Amino acid sequence: MNSPTPQFVSSRRMSVYDPIHQISMWGEGFKSNGNLSASVPLIDEPDMKLDSQSEDASHGILGEPNKYDQEANKPTDKIQRRLAQNREAARKSRLRKKAYVQQLESSRLKLMQLEQELERARQQGMYIGGGLDSNHLGFAGSVNSGITTFETEYGHWVNEQNRQITELRSALNAHIGDMELRILVDGMMSHYAEIFRMKSAAAKADVFYVMSGMWKTTAERFFLWIGGFRPSELLKVLGPLIEPLTEQQRLDIYTLGQSCQQAEDALSQGMDKLRQLLADSVAAGQFMEGTYIPQMTSAMENLEALVSFVNQADHLRQGTLQQMSRILTIRQAARCLLALGEYFQRLRALSSLWSNRPREPA
Amino acid sequence: MDKVTRLASEKGVVIFTKSSCCLCYAVNILFHELGVRPVVHEIDHDPEGREMEKALLRLGCTAPVPAVFIGGKLMGSTNEIMSLHLSGSLTQMLKPYQALS
């Protein structure tokens, strides 16, 4: 540690020989109110204001400056010790400043990285926080990785779905045998099983995202029922397309449709009950402070229950598909799956056409 | 004989539920739609509720509630009931217990 050389800076407010002033000039960390405390300003430049303050406060410790006029050129033990303490305080101050600046630098880097990620995600139209507009940060303002994963995987799923539909169409047109057809049908059924698995994981990440069908196109969302399509509706649409059917098959499909309808009604009423319970939980204990929810626990439990409803609805969808494949012959099942796939392709196309339609100038 | 098994064999169709469980409510609605009036036991309002819940899980029910017993036999929870209904088996099983309309 090199000892600072005395610098006799002239100041109109201080005696040149005032060692206190000199110390303040050398060591930025010195607070001359007596306690060489650790809390010092984080700037290196000598703080003239601080010095004048020090001078005003200093007379309580060292008395009048005049006292030291004669002694200024001979540093006493006391002053030596004070110099050393001052150097130490200054060193610590510099170290702290260095650490603080390093922290600022790394935070700045992190911020830049996050901003880049955000921009990239926005451009890809990914899910960020809540809200229908994918560019809106939403209340949470954070990226939900479970949902981001789902959206990415869903993109792949749709591509594979389109490929399978094309393959199935060609296969049926080419009149391939039942064995090969079965492979394609099984493949498509597994593919549907995949989307239900993905939705289950997504529901755990954000049940409201799944409930609102956020990944679907606008026209698809119009038909939304508890986070997906309504099985009974689909049966009504597909039924006529898989003719000819045997009488038994027609009856079986009709019965399946009835069962679907009943199960859907039961789930819908369960959902209504859930909404009612949630409303009651939120409203309970009124005439209290603003957003405070006395029955927070019940309200949260109600929201948790949504996950089970979404899972049940998906279970119903998958169950309907499986029942259909049991009722139908392999060729009928193939035509059914083709019709189903094409139906959703058309809904997606319709959404696209709708959003791109020429609009009247306002 | 534990409480669950005893209560389950008292009537043809027995459902163990919790008062706050909306899926339980849905399953009950389904049975009503099928013309059946099940006996409902709310285990959260039963002093032995905790033991009953454990017993239901031990019997192999995927979720403690709703737990559906038909003819004293455990049929399962919501998942199982929905599957049974889609396959047409549920209506068959409930035939002896349907209320005369």
PDB file of N, CA and C in Angstrom, chain A residues 28-64:
ATOM      1  N   GLU A  28     -11.357   8.961  -0.294  1.00  0.00           N
ATOM      2  CA  GLU A  28     -12.764   9.321  -0.500  1.00  0.00           C
ATOM      3  C   GLU A  28     -13.678   8.682   0.532  1.00  0.00           C
ATOM      4  N   GLY A  29     -13.179   7.686   1.237  1.00  0.00           N
ATOM      5  CA  GLY A  29     -14.082   6.992   2.148  1.00  0.00           C
ATOM      6  C   GLY A  29     -14.192   7.613   3.525  1.00  0.00           C
ATOM      7  N   PHE A  30     -13.493   8.705   3.761  1.00  0.00           N
ATOM      8  CA  PHE A  30     -13.408   9.152   5.147  1.00  0.00           C
ATOM      9  C   PHE A  30     -14.583  10.032   5.539  1.00  0.00           C
ATOM     10  N   LYS A  31     -15.207   9.631   6.580  1.00  0.00           N
ATOM     11  CA  LYS A  31     -16.297  10.462   7.096  1.00  0.00           C
ATOM     12  C   LYS A  31     -15.810  11.039   8.407  1.00  0.00           C
ATOM     13  N   SER A  32     -15.551  12.311   8.424  1.00  0.00           N
ATOM     14  CA  SER A  32     -14.866  12.849   9.593  1.00  0.00           C
ATOM     15  C   SER A  32     -15.795  13.191  10.743  1.00  0.00           C
ATOM     16  N   ASN A  33     -16.898  12.518  10.831  1.00  0.00           N
ATOM     17  CA  ASN A  33     -17.708  12.723  12.028  1.00  0.00           C
ATOM     18  C   ASN A  33     -17.287  11.743  13.108  1.00  0.00           C
ATOM     19  N   GLY A  34     -16.134  11.186  12.917  1.00  0.00           N
ATOM     20  CA  GLY A  34     -15.584  10.360  13.982  1.00  0.00           C
ATOM     21  C   GLY A  34     -15.638   8.878  13.672  1.00  0.00           C
ATOM     22  N   ASN A  35     -16.769   8.399  13.153  1.00  0.00           N
ATOM     23  CA  ASN A  35     -16.819   6.957  12.882  1.00  0.00           C
ATOM     24  C   ASN A  35     -16.390   6.702  11.443  1.00  0.00           C
ATOM     25  N   LEU A  36     -15.247   6.013  11.337  1.00  0.00           N
ATOM     26  CA  LEU A  36     -14.766   5.674   9.991  1.00  0.00           C
ATOM     27  C   LEU A  36     -15.611   4.497   9.524  1.00  0.00           C
ATOM     28  N   SER A  37     -16.862   4.846   9.222  1.00  0.00           N
ATOM     29  CA  SER A  37     -17.840   3.781   8.960  1.00  0.00           C
ATOM     30  C   SER A  37     -17.635   3.181   7.581  1.00  0.00           C
ATOM     31  N   ALA A  38     -18.227   2.055   7.396  1.00  0.00           N
ATOM     32  CA  ALA A  38     -18.103   1.333   6.115  1.00  0.00           C
ATOM     33  C   ALA A  38     -19.009   1.895   5.040  1.00  0.00           C
ATOM     34  N   SER A  39     -20.026   2.622   5.434  1.00  0.00           N
ATOM     35  CA  SER A  39     -20.959   3.122   4.410  1.00  0.00           C
ATOM     36  C   SER A  39     -20.410   4.384   3.794  1.00  0.00           C
ATOM     37  N   VAL A  40     -19.813   4.224   2.625  1.00  0.00           N
ATOM     38  CA  VAL A  40     -19.174   5.365   1.982  1.00  0.00           C
ATOM     39  C   VAL A  40     -19.770   5.565   0.592  1.00  0.00           C
ATOM     40  N   PRO A  41     -19.625   6.778   0.037  1.00  0.00           N
ATOM     41  CA  PRO A  41     -20.153   7.005  -1.311  1.00  0.00           C
ATOM     42  C   PRO A  41     -19.360   6.206  -2.340  1.00  0.00           C
ATOM     43  N   LEU A  42     -20.033   5.769  -3.398  1.00  0.00           N
ATOM     44  CA  LEU A  42     -19.403   4.884  -4.370  1.00  0.00           C
ATOM     45  C   LEU A  42     -18.762   5.628  -5.521  1.00  0.00           C
ATOM     46  N   ILE A  43     -18.215   6.753  -5.254  1.00  0.00           N
ATOM     47  CA  ILE A  43     -17.553   7.517  -6.313  1.00  0.00           C
ATOM     48  C   ILE A  43     -16.104   7.762  -5.930  1.00  0.00           C
ATOM     49  N   ASP A  44     -15.272   7.783  -6.955  1.00  0.00           N
ATOM     50  CA  ASP A  44     -13.849   7.924  -6.700  1.00  0.00           C
ATOM     51  C   ASP A  44     -13.419   9.369  -6.534  1.00  0.00           C
ATOM     52  N   GLU A  45     -14.112  10.214  -7.263  1.00  0.00           N
ATOM     53  CA  GLU A  45     -13.641  11.615  -7.255  1.00  0.00           C
ATOM     54  C   GLU A  45     -13.862  12.222  -5.885  1.00  0.00           C
ATOM     55  N   PRO A  46     -12.904  12.978  -5.506  1.00  0.00           N
ATOM     56  CA  PRO A  46     -13.054  13.645  -4.194  1.00  0.00           C
ATOM     57  C   PRO A  46     -14.305  14.504  -4.224  1.00  0.00           C
ATOM     58  N   ASP A  47     -15.074  14.338  -3.212  1.00  0.00           N
ATOM     59  CA  ASP A  47     -16.340  15.055  -3.137  1.00  0.00           C
ATOM     60  C   ASP A  47     -16.143  16.335  -2.358  1.00  0.00           C
ATOM     61  N   MET A  48     -16.102  17.413  -3.090  1.00  0.00           N
ATOM     62  CA  MET A  48     -15.838  18.703  -2.464  1.00  0.00           C
ATOM     63  C   MET A  48     -16.894  19.031  -1.431  1.00  0.00           C
ATOM     64  N   LYS A  49     -18.120  18.686  -1.757  1.00  0.00           N
ATOM     65  CA  LYS A  49     -19.221  18.977  -0.841  1.00  0.00           C
ATOM     66  C   LYS A  49     -19.031  18.210   0.447  1.00  0.00           C
ATOM     67  N   LEU A  50     -18.633  16.963   0.274  1.00  0.00           N
ATOM     68  CA  LEU A  50     -18.431  16.109   1.447  1.00  0.00           C
ATOM     69  C   LEU A  50     -17.334  16.694   2.327  1.00  0.00           C
ATOM     70  N   ASP A  51     -16.302  17.222   1.600  1.00  0.00           N
ATOM     71  CA  ASP A  51     -15.185  17.782   2.345  1.00  0.00           C
ATOM     72  C   ASP A  51     -15.633  18.951   3.195  1.00  0.00           C
ATOM     73  N   SER A  52     -16.446  19.807   2.591  1.00  0.00           N
ATOM     74  CA  SER A  52     -16.881  20.970   3.359  1.00  0.00           C
ATOM     75  C   SER A  52     -17.751  20.532   4.514  1.00  0.00           C
ATOM     76  N   GLN A  53     -18.524  19.499   4.267  1.00  0.00           N
ATOM     77  CA  GLN A  53     -19.346  18.971   5.361  1.00  0.00           C
ATOM     78  C   GLN A  53     -18.464  18.396   6.456  1.00  0.00           C
ATOM     79  N   SER A  54     -17.424  17.686   5.962  1.00  0.00           N
ATOM     80  CA  SER A  54     -16.505  17.093   6.938  1.00  0.00           C
ATOM     81  C   SER A  54     -15.886  18.180   7.799  1.00  0.00           C
ATOM     82  N   GLU A  55     -15.542  19.249   7.109  1.00  0.00           N
ATOM     83  CA  GLU A  55     -14.874  20.321   7.837  1.00  0.00           C
ATOM     84  C   GLU A  55     -15.807  20.887   8.891  1.00  0.00           C
ATOM     85  N   ASP A  56     -17.078  21.053   8.519  1.00  0.00           N
ATOM     86  CA  ASP A  56     -18.027  21.610   9.472  1.00  0.00           C
ATOM     87  C   ASP A  56     -18.258  20.673  10.636  1.00  0.00           C
ATOM     88  N   ALA A  57     -18.232  19.405  10.342  1.00  0.00           N
ATOM     89  CA  ALA A  57     -18.512  18.437  11.405  1.00  0.00           C
ATOM     90  C   ALA A  57     -17.278  18.070  12.201  1.00  0.00           C
ATOM     91  N   SER A  58     -16.151  18.470  11.646  1.00  0.00           N
ATOM     92  CA  SER A  58     -14.917  17.941  12.239  1.00  0.00           C
ATOM     93  C   SER A  58     -14.534  18.599  13.555  1.00  0.00           C
ATOM     94  N   HIS A  59     -15.022  19.779  13.743  1.00  0.00           N
ATOM     95  CA  HIS A  59     -14.480  20.485  14.914  1.00  0.00           C
ATOM     96  C   HIS A  59     -14.828  19.806  16.220  1.00  0.00           C
ATOM     97  N   GLY A  60     -15.829  18.956  16.180  1.00  0.00           N
ATOM     98  CA  GLY A  60     -16.176  18.256  17.409  1.00  0.00           C
ATOM     99  C   GLY A  60     -15.140  17.236  17.837  1.00  0.00           C
ATOM    100  N   ILE A  61     -14.379  16.731  16.887  1.00  0.00           N
ATOM    101  CA  ILE A  61     -13.436  15.661  17.244  1.00  0.00           C
ATOM    102  C   ILE A  61     -12.036  16.214  17.483  1.00  0.00           C
ATOM    103  N   LEU A  62     -11.653  17.020  16.519  1.00  0.00           N
ATOM    104  CA  LEU A  62     -10.262  17.454  16.599  1.00  0.00           C
ATOM    105  C   LEU A  62     -10.130  18.925  17.019  1.00  0.00           C
ATOM    106  N   GLY A  63     -11.245  19.447  17.377  1.00  0.00           N
ATOM    107  CA  GLY A  63     -11.153  20.838  17.858  1.00  0.00           C
ATOM    108  C   GLY A  63     -10.935  21.807  16.729  1.00  0.00           C
ATOM    109  N   GLU A  64     -10.539  22.993  17.051  1.00  0.00           N
ATOM    110  CA  GLU A  64     -10.316  24.031  16.027  1.00  0.00           C
ATOM    111  C   GLU A  64      -9.124  23.646  15.158  1.00  0.00           C
TER     112      GLU A  64
END
